[in-house]
Amino acid sequence: MSWLDPARLDEPAEDRALREELRGLLGGPAPLLQAEVTPEMVALADELRREALRRRHVASPRRSGWLLAAAALPFLLGVAGMGAWGFHQKQRADDLTQAMARQEDQHQQQLVAVGNQLKSERETKEELVRVIQKAAPVAARRLQGRELVIPVDRNPIPAITQTQQVKQR
């Protein structure tokens, strides 16, 4: 029973007196009633002290570090797993970013190549017009205000023969 237990208020007077006497023998505050110390009481107090120490050691065994590590292991594994997953996701995102950058560079190079090709074709056409104008001033006068037309041979699109009309117009 604890010293502060409210049930102690209802104890008989003999139990209180014995408790006060034992408290004095165990080194507690001075008892209210002074009694003679006998060798039997000293032996009893020593035995009680030893028993209390034994019970204290048996009742609360020391917990080893292994128990703490075993309790923390699931948390640590969860944190490690989340870290590994996050690292993997970061690697995937970095790889995707690099691939997108490479693809963007390729598109830029293609655009520059197409732009250069169009510019060279335009320059070629302009050069051709200048050569024609220098070579045939008469023809140039006739072509003045007109565009140079290059004839294109277009093949007619073959008609689709096996069609079925679904809806009338």
mmCIF file of N, CA and C in Angstrom, residues 1-129:
data_model
loop_
_atom_site.group_PDB
_atom_site.id
_atom_site.type_symbol
_atom_site.label_atom_id
_atom_site.label_comp_id
_atom_site.label_asym_id
_atom_site.label_seq_id
_atom_site.Cartn_x
_atom_site.Cartn_y
_atom_site.Cartn_z
ATOM 1 N N MET A 1 0.843 -1.178 0.000
ATOM 2 C CA MET A 1 0.000 0.000 0.000
ATOM 3 C C MET A 1 0.889 1.243 0.000
ATOM 4 N N SER A 2 0.525 2.211 -0.787
ATOM 5 C CA SER A 2 1.307 3.431 -0.870
ATOM 6 C C SER A 2 1.123 4.273 0.386
ATOM 7 N N TRP A 3 2.112 5.106 0.658
ATOM 8 C CA TRP A 3 2.037 5.973 1.837
ATOM 9 C C TRP A 3 0.936 7.008 1.668
ATOM 10 N N LEU A 4 0.623 7.343 0.433
ATOM 11 C CA LEU A 4 -0.367 8.391 0.190
ATOM 12 C C LEU A 4 -1.762 7.826 -0.108
ATOM 13 N N ASP A 5 -1.933 6.525 0.012
ATOM 14 C CA ASP A 5 -3.203 5.892 -0.304
ATOM 15 C C ASP A 5 -4.287 6.372 0.658
ATOM 16 N N PRO A 6 -5.460 6.806 0.181
ATOM 17 C CA PRO A 6 -6.508 7.291 1.085
ATOM 18 C C PRO A 6 -7.079 6.189 1.982
ATOM 19 N N ALA A 7 -6.900 4.927 1.595
ATOM 20 C CA ALA A 7 -7.401 3.836 2.430
ATOM 21 C C ALA A 7 -6.652 3.753 3.749
ATOM 22 N N ARG A 8 -5.474 4.362 3.814
ATOM 23 C CA ARG A 8 -4.690 4.336 5.055
ATOM 24 C C ARG A 8 -5.364 5.164 6.161
ATOM 25 N N LEU A 9 -6.228 6.049 5.798
ATOM 26 C CA LEU A 9 -6.914 6.850 6.811
ATOM 27 C C LEU A 9 -7.828 5.987 7.681
ATOM 28 N N ASP A 10 -8.291 4.870 7.129
ATOM 29 C CA ASP A 10 -9.193 3.988 7.867
ATOM 30 C C ASP A 10 -8.455 2.856 8.576
ATOM 31 N N GLU A 11 -7.121 2.916 8.670
ATOM 32 C CA GLU A 11 -6.343 1.853 9.307
ATOM 33 C C GLU A 11 -6.565 1.876 10.824
ATOM 34 N N PRO A 12 -6.430 0.719 11.409
ATOM 35 C CA PRO A 12 -6.479 0.691 12.872
ATOM 36 C C PRO A 12 -5.263 1.410 13.449
ATOM 37 N N ALA A 13 -5.362 1.816 14.652
ATOM 38 C CA ALA A 13 -4.285 2.548 15.327
ATOM 39 C C ALA A 13 -3.053 1.688 15.495
ATOM 40 N N GLU A 14 -3.203 0.388 15.737
ATOM 41 C CA GLU A 14 -2.040 -0.500 15.907
ATOM 42 C C GLU A 14 -1.226 -0.560 14.619
ATOM 43 N N ASP A 15 -1.924 -0.633 13.456
ATOM 44 C CA ASP A 15 -1.201 -0.683 12.184
ATOM 45 C C ASP A 15 -0.451 0.618 11.932
ATOM 46 N N ARG A 16 -1.057 1.716 12.285
ATOM 47 C CA ARG A 16 -0.375 3.004 12.101
ATOM 48 C C ARG A 16 0.850 3.079 12.979
ATOM 49 N N ALA A 17 0.753 2.635 14.203
ATOM 50 C CA ALA A 17 1.886 2.682 15.123
ATOM 51 C C ALA A 17 3.005 1.804 14.604
ATOM 52 N N LEU A 18 2.681 0.617 14.123
ATOM 53 C CA LEU A 18 3.703 -0.285 13.585
ATOM 54 C C LEU A 18 4.348 0.333 12.343
ATOM 55 N N ARG A 19 3.540 0.949 11.495
ATOM 56 C CA ARG A 19 4.081 1.581 10.289
ATOM 57 C C ARG A 19 5.023 2.718 10.655
ATOM 58 N N GLU A 20 4.688 3.522 11.614
ATOM 59 C CA GLU A 20 5.543 4.622 12.053
ATOM 60 C C GLU A 20 6.852 4.082 12.625
ATOM 61 N N GLU A 21 6.770 3.012 13.367
ATOM 62 C CA GLU A 21 7.976 2.426 13.947
ATOM 63 C C GLU A 21 8.881 1.867 12.864
ATOM 64 N N LEU A 22 8.301 1.191 11.883
ATOM 65 C CA LEU A 22 9.107 0.660 10.767
ATOM 66 C C LEU A 22 9.699 1.785 9.926
ATOM 67 N N ARG A 23 8.961 2.848 9.742
ATOM 68 C CA ARG A 23 9.477 3.994 9.002
ATOM 69 C C ARG A 23 10.710 4.550 9.690
ATOM 70 N N GLY A 24 10.695 4.635 10.967
ATOM 71 C CA GLY A 24 11.856 5.123 11.711
ATOM 72 C C GLY A 24 13.032 4.187 11.599
ATOM 73 N N LEU A 25 12.778 2.873 11.601
ATOM 74 C CA LEU A 25 13.862 1.901 11.488
ATOM 75 C C LEU A 25 14.465 1.897 10.087
ATOM 76 N N LEU A 26 13.658 2.174 9.083
ATOM 77 C CA LEU A 26 14.153 2.171 7.698
ATOM 78 C C LEU A 26 14.803 3.486 7.298
ATOM 79 N N GLY A 27 14.869 4.424 8.175
ATOM 80 C CA GLY A 27 15.550 5.674 7.871
ATOM 81 C C GLY A 27 14.621 6.746 7.386
ATOM 82 N N GLY A 28 13.354 6.621 7.630
ATOM 83 C CA GLY A 28 12.394 7.638 7.222
ATOM 84 C C GLY A 28 12.409 8.773 8.232
ATOM 85 N N PRO A 29 11.431 9.654 8.175
ATOM 86 C CA PRO A 29 11.362 10.749 9.134
ATOM 87 C C PRO A 29 11.175 10.191 10.559
ATOM 88 N N ALA A 30 11.537 10.955 11.526
ATOM 89 C CA ALA A 30 11.482 10.492 12.921
ATOM 90 C C ALA A 30 10.051 10.130 13.296
ATOM 91 N N PRO A 31 9.862 8.982 13.917
ATOM 92 C CA PRO A 31 8.524 8.565 14.296
ATOM 93 C C PRO A 31 7.970 9.469 15.397
ATOM 94 N N LEU A 32 6.670 9.511 15.426
ATOM 95 C CA LEU A 32 6.037 10.356 16.430
ATOM 96 C C LEU A 32 6.213 9.777 17.838
ATOM 97 N N LEU A 33 6.153 8.469 17.924
ATOM 98 C CA LEU A 33 6.316 7.813 19.219
ATOM 99 C C LEU A 33 7.704 7.225 19.290
ATOM 100 N N GLN A 34 8.463 7.540 20.296
ATOM 101 C CA GLN A 34 9.810 6.999 20.454
ATOM 102 C C GLN A 34 9.702 5.655 21.162
ATOM 103 N N ALA A 35 10.320 4.647 20.563
ATOM 104 C CA ALA A 35 10.322 3.315 21.181
ATOM 105 C C ALA A 35 11.749 2.823 21.263
ATOM 106 N N GLU A 36 11.983 1.872 22.133
ATOM 107 C CA GLU A 36 13.318 1.314 22.267
ATOM 108 C C GLU A 36 13.626 0.445 21.068
ATOM 109 N N VAL A 37 14.854 0.560 20.575
ATOM 110 C CA VAL A 37 15.273 -0.238 19.438
ATOM 111 C C VAL A 37 15.890 -1.517 20.001
ATOM 112 N N THR A 38 15.331 -2.627 19.573
ATOM 113 C CA THR A 38 15.849 -3.917 20.031
ATOM 114 C C THR A 38 16.568 -4.580 18.884
ATOM 115 N N PRO A 39 17.441 -5.539 19.179
ATOM 116 C CA PRO A 39 18.154 -6.228 18.093
ATOM 117 C C PRO A 39 17.199 -6.953 17.146
ATOM 118 N N GLU A 40 16.077 -7.435 17.655
ATOM 119 C CA GLU A 40 15.127 -8.108 16.768
ATOM 120 C C GLU A 40 14.553 -7.101 15.756
ATOM 121 N N MET A 41 14.297 -5.884 16.217
ATOM 122 C CA MET A 41 13.743 -4.862 15.320
ATOM 123 C C MET A 41 14.765 -4.452 14.265
ATOM 124 N N VAL A 42 16.038 -4.379 14.641
ATOM 125 C CA VAL A 42 17.093 -4.035 13.676
ATOM 126 C C VAL A 42 17.219 -5.144 12.651
ATOM 127 N N ALA A 43 17.178 -6.413 13.114
ATOM 128 C CA ALA A 43 17.267 -7.539 12.185
ATOM 129 C C ALA A 43 16.065 -7.541 11.245
ATOM 130 N N LEU A 44 14.885 -7.262 11.796
ATOM 131 C CA LEU A 44 13.678 -7.208 10.972
ATOM 132 C C LEU A 44 13.764 -6.070 9.936
ATOM 133 N N ALA A 45 14.270 -4.941 10.351
ATOM 134 C CA ALA A 45 14.418 -3.805 9.428
ATOM 135 C C ALA A 45 15.410 -4.141 8.324
ATOM 136 N N ASP A 46 16.517 -4.791 8.662
ATOM 137 C CA ASP A 46 17.492 -5.184 7.637
ATOM 138 C C ASP A 46 16.877 -6.185 6.656
ATOM 139 N N GLU A 47 16.130 -7.126 7.209
ATOM 140 C CA GLU A 47 15.493 -8.115 6.348
ATOM 141 C C GLU A 47 14.453 -7.456 5.428
ATOM 142 N N LEU A 48 13.699 -6.520 5.987
ATOM 143 C CA LEU A 48 12.724 -5.787 5.162
ATOM 144 C C LEU A 48 13.400 -4.957 4.071
ATOM 145 N N ARG A 49 14.519 -4.349 4.398
ATOM 146 C CA ARG A 49 15.271 -3.546 3.433
ATOM 147 C C ARG A 49 15.780 -4.435 2.297
ATOM 148 N N ARG A 50 16.339 -5.605 2.668
ATOM 149 C CA ARG A 50 16.828 -6.545 1.651
ATOM 150 C C ARG A 50 15.685 -7.029 0.750
ATOM 151 N N GLU A 51 14.565 -7.368 1.373
ATOM 152 C CA GLU A 51 13.413 -7.832 0.600
ATOM 153 C C GLU A 51 12.911 -6.742 -0.353
ATOM 154 N N ALA A 52 12.894 -5.496 0.111
ATOM 155 C CA ALA A 52 12.464 -4.386 -0.747
ATOM 156 C C ALA A 52 13.411 -4.206 -1.926
ATOM 157 N N LEU A 53 14.704 -4.320 -1.681
ATOM 158 C CA LEU A 53 15.678 -4.212 -2.786
ATOM 159 C C LEU A 53 15.502 -5.348 -3.783
ATOM 160 N N ARG A 54 15.299 -6.585 -3.232
ATOM 161 C CA ARG A 54 15.120 -7.731 -4.124
ATOM 162 C C ARG A 54 13.878 -7.549 -4.995
ATOM 163 N N ARG A 55 12.786 -7.116 -4.383
ATOM 164 C CA ARG A 55 11.555 -6.919 -5.146
ATOM 165 C C ARG A 55 11.697 -5.797 -6.171
ATOM 166 N N ARG A 56 12.425 -4.764 -5.829
ATOM 167 C CA ARG A 56 12.633 -3.658 -6.762
ATOM 168 C C ARG A 56 13.382 -4.144 -7.993
ATOM 169 N N HIS A 57 14.391 -5.026 -7.771
ATOM 170 C CA HIS A 57 15.166 -5.537 -8.907
ATOM 171 C C HIS A 57 14.366 -6.548 -9.718
ATOM 172 N N VAL A 58 13.533 -7.339 -9.067
ATOM 173 C CA VAL A 58 12.747 -8.338 -9.779
ATOM 174 C C VAL A 58 11.568 -7.680 -10.499
ATOM 175 N N ALA A 59 10.926 -6.724 -9.874
ATOM 176 C CA ALA A 59 9.718 -6.116 -10.433
ATOM 177 C C ALA A 59 10.006 -5.254 -11.653
ATOM 178 N N SER A 60 11.106 -4.568 -11.686
ATOM 179 C CA SER A 60 11.414 -3.716 -12.835
ATOM 180 C C SER A 60 12.732 -4.154 -13.461
ATOM 181 N N PRO A 61 12.678 -5.185 -14.304
ATOM 182 C CA PRO A 61 13.920 -5.613 -14.950
ATOM 183 C C PRO A 61 14.392 -4.546 -15.924
ATOM 184 N N ARG A 62 15.660 -4.460 -16.079
ATOM 185 C CA ARG A 62 16.220 -3.469 -17.003
ATOM 186 C C ARG A 62 15.925 -3.904 -18.436
ATOM 187 N N ARG A 63 15.493 -2.951 -19.191
ATOM 188 C CA ARG A 63 15.209 -3.251 -20.594
ATOM 189 C C ARG A 63 16.484 -2.997 -21.387
ATOM 190 N N SER A 64 16.813 -3.961 -22.186
ATOM 191 C CA SER A 64 18.061 -3.845 -22.943
ATOM 192 C C SER A 64 17.877 -2.936 -24.158
ATOM 193 N N GLY A 65 18.978 -2.598 -24.732
ATOM 194 C CA GLY A 65 18.952 -1.773 -25.946
ATOM 195 C C GLY A 65 18.351 -2.530 -27.122
ATOM 196 N N TRP A 66 18.417 -3.869 -27.075
ATOM 197 C CA TRP A 66 17.849 -4.671 -28.150
ATOM 198 C C TRP A 66 16.327 -4.491 -28.223
ATOM 199 N N LEU A 67 15.710 -4.370 -27.054
ATOM 200 C CA LEU A 67 14.267 -4.183 -27.031
ATOM 201 C C LEU A 67 13.895 -2.840 -27.675
ATOM 202 N N LEU A 68 14.656 -1.816 -27.368
ATOM 203 C CA LEU A 68 14.428 -0.510 -27.976
ATOM 204 C C LEU A 68 14.664 -0.566 -29.487
ATOM 205 N N ALA A 69 15.722 -1.270 -29.882
ATOM 206 C CA ALA A 69 16.008 -1.392 -31.318
ATOM 207 C C ALA A 69 14.900 -2.177 -32.018
ATOM 208 N N ALA A 70 14.394 -3.217 -31.370
ATOM 209 C CA ALA A 70 13.309 -4.004 -31.976
ATOM 210 C C ALA A 70 12.041 -3.159 -32.102
ATOM 211 N N ALA A 71 11.799 -2.288 -31.142
ATOM 212 C CA ALA A 71 10.617 -1.436 -31.210
ATOM 213 C C ALA A 71 10.778 -0.369 -32.295
ATOM 214 N N ALA A 72 11.975 0.109 -32.501
ATOM 215 C CA ALA A 72 12.215 1.175 -33.475
ATOM 216 C C ALA A 72 12.424 0.636 -34.892
ATOM 217 N N LEU A 73 12.638 -0.681 -35.015
ATOM 218 C CA LEU A 73 12.940 -1.260 -36.319
ATOM 219 C C LEU A 73 11.842 -1.036 -37.362
ATOM 220 N N PRO A 74 10.561 -1.261 -37.070
ATOM 221 C CA PRO A 74 9.551 -1.003 -38.110
ATOM 222 C C PRO A 74 9.522 0.457 -38.566
ATOM 223 N N PHE A 75 9.670 1.362 -37.640
ATOM 224 C CA PHE A 75 9.701 2.782 -38.012
ATOM 225 C C PHE A 75 10.894 3.075 -38.917
ATOM 226 N N LEU A 76 12.061 2.562 -38.539
ATOM 227 C CA LEU A 76 13.262 2.805 -39.345
ATOM 228 C C LEU A 76 13.136 2.182 -40.727
ATOM 229 N N LEU A 77 12.554 0.969 -40.791
ATOM 230 C CA LEU A 77 12.364 0.341 -42.096
ATOM 231 C C LEU A 77 11.385 1.141 -42.955
ATOM 232 N N GLY A 78 10.347 1.652 -42.332
ATOM 233 C CA GLY A 78 9.405 2.486 -43.078
ATOM 234 C C GLY A 78 10.060 3.744 -43.613
ATOM 235 N N VAL A 79 10.853 4.401 -42.786
ATOM 236 C CA VAL A 79 11.546 5.622 -43.218
ATOM 237 C C VAL A 79 12.547 5.299 -44.334
ATOM 238 N N ALA A 80 13.269 4.183 -44.172
ATOM 239 C CA ALA A 80 14.247 3.798 -45.198
ATOM 240 C C ALA A 80 13.534 3.464 -46.509
ATOM 241 N N GLY A 81 12.408 2.761 -46.416
ATOM 242 C CA GLY A 81 11.651 2.424 -47.627
ATOM 243 C C GLY A 81 11.135 3.665 -48.327
ATOM 244 N N MET A 82 10.601 4.598 -47.563
ATOM 245 C CA MET A 82 10.104 5.839 -48.165
ATOM 246 C C MET A 82 11.255 6.636 -48.788
ATOM 247 N N GLY A 83 12.402 6.620 -48.128
ATOM 248 C CA GLY A 83 13.561 7.323 -48.687
ATOM 249 C C GLY A 83 14.015 6.698 -49.993
ATOM 250 N N ALA A 84 14.052 5.362 -50.021
ATOM 251 C CA ALA A 84 14.460 4.675 -51.251
ATOM 252 C C ALA A 84 13.459 4.940 -52.374
ATOM 253 N N TRP A 85 12.159 4.904 -52.034
ATOM 254 C CA TRP A 85 11.135 5.177 -53.036
ATOM 255 C C TRP A 85 11.269 6.610 -53.556
ATOM 256 N N GLY A 86 11.484 7.554 -52.656
ATOM 257 C CA GLY A 86 11.638 8.955 -53.061
ATOM 258 C C GLY A 86 12.861 9.154 -53.941
ATOM 259 N N PHE A 87 13.959 8.485 -53.576
ATOM 260 C CA PHE A 87 15.182 8.583 -54.380
ATOM 261 C C PHE A 87 14.937 8.011 -55.774
ATOM 262 N N HIS A 88 14.222 6.875 -55.852
ATOM 263 C CA HIS A 88 13.915 6.265 -57.146
ATOM 264 C C HIS A 88 13.045 7.199 -57.982
ATOM 265 N N GLN A 89 12.048 7.828 -57.356
ATOM 266 C CA GLN A 89 11.185 8.753 -58.077
ATOM 267 C C GLN A 89 11.971 9.971 -58.567
ATOM 268 N N LYS A 90 12.911 10.450 -57.747
ATOM 269 C CA LYS A 90 13.742 11.590 -58.156
ATOM 270 C C LYS A 90 14.602 11.210 -59.356
ATOM 271 N N GLN A 91 15.161 9.981 -59.337
ATOM 272 C CA GLN A 91 15.969 9.527 -60.472
ATOM 273 C C GLN A 91 15.120 9.456 -61.741
ATOM 274 N N ARG A 92 13.904 8.933 -61.615
ATOM 275 C CA ARG A 92 13.024 8.852 -62.782
ATOM 276 C C ARG A 92 12.694 10.244 -63.303
ATOM 277 N N ALA A 93 12.424 11.171 -62.398
ATOM 278 C CA ALA A 93 12.104 12.536 -62.821
ATOM 279 C C ALA A 93 13.298 13.192 -63.496
ATOM 280 N N ASP A 94 14.504 12.966 -62.957
ATOM 281 C CA ASP A 94 15.709 13.528 -63.574
ATOM 282 C C ASP A 94 15.932 12.942 -64.962
ATOM 283 N N ASP A 95 15.736 11.623 -65.107
ATOM 284 C CA ASP A 95 15.903 10.992 -66.416
ATOM 285 C C ASP A 95 14.892 11.546 -67.416
ATOM 286 N N LEU A 96 13.661 11.716 -66.965
ATOM 287 C CA LEU A 96 12.625 12.265 -67.840
ATOM 288 C C LEU A 96 12.957 13.704 -68.242
ATOM 289 N N THR A 97 13.473 14.488 -67.293
ATOM 290 C CA THR A 97 13.854 15.866 -67.590
ATOM 291 C C THR A 97 14.975 15.906 -68.630
ATOM 292 N N GLN A 98 15.964 15.021 -68.475
ATOM 293 C CA GLN A 98 17.066 14.980 -69.438
ATOM 294 C C GLN A 98 16.565 14.554 -70.823
ATOM 295 N N ALA A 99 15.662 13.559 -70.851
ATOM 296 C CA ALA A 99 15.129 13.114 -72.140
ATOM 297 C C ALA A 99 14.346 14.238 -72.818
ATOM 298 N N MET A 100 13.553 14.957 -72.019
ATOM 299 C CA MET A 100 12.790 16.075 -72.584
ATOM 300 C C MET A 100 13.727 17.172 -73.093
ATOM 301 N N ALA A 101 14.810 17.443 -72.361
ATOM 302 C CA ALA A 101 15.762 18.464 -72.797
ATOM 303 C C ALA A 101 16.432 18.041 -74.106
ATOM 304 N N ARG A 102 16.800 16.737 -74.191
ATOM 305 C CA ARG A 102 17.419 16.248 -75.428
ATOM 306 C C ARG A 102 16.442 16.360 -76.603
ATOM 307 N N GLN A 103 15.193 15.997 -76.358
ATOM 308 C CA GLN A 103 14.189 16.067 -77.414
ATOM 309 C C GLN A 103 13.946 17.524 -77.836
ATOM 310 N N GLU A 104 13.928 18.422 -76.870
ATOM 311 C CA GLU A 104 13.760 19.845 -77.185
ATOM 312 C C GLU A 104 14.935 20.349 -78.029
ATOM 313 N N ASP A 105 16.150 19.917 -77.683
ATOM 314 C CA ASP A 105 17.322 20.309 -78.478
ATOM 315 C C ASP A 105 17.205 19.780 -79.913
ATOM 316 N N GLN A 106 16.752 18.527 -80.052
ATOM 317 C CA GLN A 106 16.599 17.962 -81.393
ATOM 318 C C GLN A 106 15.560 18.759 -82.199
ATOM 319 N N HIS A 107 14.462 19.119 -81.540
ATOM 320 C CA HIS A 107 13.441 19.905 -82.243
ATOM 321 C C HIS A 107 13.982 21.274 -82.643
ATOM 322 N N GLN A 108 14.741 21.899 -81.775
ATOM 323 C CA GLN A 108 15.329 23.198 -82.102
ATOM 324 C C GLN A 108 16.272 23.066 -83.299
ATOM 325 N N GLN A 109 17.095 21.988 -83.292
ATOM 326 C CA GLN A 109 18.008 21.775 -84.413
ATOM 327 C C GLN A 109 17.237 21.536 -85.708
ATOM 328 N N GLN A 110 16.135 20.770 -85.621
ATOM 329 C CA GLN A 110 15.328 20.527 -86.814
ATOM 330 C C GLN A 110 14.700 21.826 -87.310
ATOM 331 N N LEU A 111 14.217 22.644 -86.383
ATOM 332 C CA LEU A 111 13.640 23.930 -86.791
ATOM 333 C C LEU A 111 14.675 24.824 -87.459
ATOM 334 N N VAL A 112 15.872 24.854 -86.904
ATOM 335 C CA VAL A 112 16.937 25.659 -87.501
ATOM 336 C C VAL A 112 17.276 25.123 -88.883
ATOM 337 N N ALA A 113 17.340 23.777 -89.021
ATOM 338 C CA ALA A 113 17.663 23.180 -90.321
ATOM 339 C C ALA A 113 16.575 23.501 -91.344
ATOM 340 N N VAL A 114 15.293 23.377 -90.939
ATOM 341 C CA VAL A 114 14.197 23.693 -91.864
ATOM 342 C C VAL A 114 14.217 25.170 -92.219
ATOM 343 N N GLY A 115 14.476 26.034 -91.229
ATOM 344 C CA GLY A 115 14.564 27.470 -91.509
ATOM 345 C C GLY A 115 15.687 27.782 -92.476
ATOM 346 N N ASN A 116 16.829 27.151 -92.280
ATOM 347 C CA ASN A 116 17.959 27.362 -93.205
ATOM 348 C C ASN A 116 17.626 26.851 -94.603
ATOM 349 N N GLN A 117 16.937 25.712 -94.664
ATOM 350 C CA GLN A 117 16.578 25.152 -95.964
ATOM 351 C C GLN A 117 15.599 26.087 -96.678
ATOM 352 N N LEU A 118 14.600 26.591 -95.954
ATOM 353 C CA LEU A 118 13.654 27.521 -96.575
ATOM 354 C C LEU A 118 14.342 28.799 -97.032
ATOM 355 N N LYS A 119 15.269 29.277 -96.208
ATOM 356 C CA LYS A 119 15.998 30.484 -96.580
ATOM 357 C C LYS A 119 16.829 30.249 -97.839
ATOM 358 N N SER A 120 17.479 29.081 -97.929
ATOM 359 C CA SER A 120 18.301 28.794 -99.116
ATOM 360 C C SER A 120 17.414 28.629 -100.358
ATOM 361 N N GLU A 121 16.223 28.005 -100.177
ATOM 362 C CA GLU A 121 15.319 27.886 -101.326
ATOM 363 C C GLU A 121 14.833 29.259 -101.791
ATOM 364 N N ARG A 122 14.524 30.123 -100.833
ATOM 365 C CA ARG A 122 14.073 31.473 -101.184
ATOM 366 C C ARG A 122 15.201 32.208 -101.915
ATOM 367 N N GLU A 123 16.422 32.081 -101.385
ATOM 368 C CA GLU A 123 17.554 32.738 -102.047
ATOM 369 C C GLU A 123 17.778 32.174 -103.444
ATOM 370 N N THR A 124 17.589 30.863 -103.587
ATOM 371 C CA THR A 124 17.755 30.236 -104.900
ATOM 372 C C THR A 124 16.713 30.769 -105.881
ATOM 373 N N LYS A 125 15.471 30.874 -105.393
ATOM 374 C CA LYS A 125 14.417 31.406 -106.271
ATOM 375 C C LYS A 125 14.705 32.853 -106.652
ATOM 376 N N GLU A 126 15.130 33.641 -105.688
ATOM 377 C CA GLU A 126 15.456 35.032 -105.990
ATOM 378 C C GLU A 126 16.619 35.121 -106.969
ATOM 379 N N GLU A 127 17.610 34.242 -106.771
ATOM 380 C CA GLU A 127 18.757 34.226 -107.690
ATOM 381 C C GLU A 127 18.305 33.818 -109.090
ATOM 382 N N LEU A 128 17.413 32.871 -109.179
ATOM 383 C CA LEU A 128 16.898 32.437 -110.471
ATOM 384 C C LEU A 128 16.145 33.578 -111.159
ATOM 385 N N VAL A 129 15.342 34.304 -110.390
ATOM 386 C CA VAL A 129 14.614 35.447 -110.964
ATOM 387 C C VAL A 129 15.604 36.498 -111.461
#
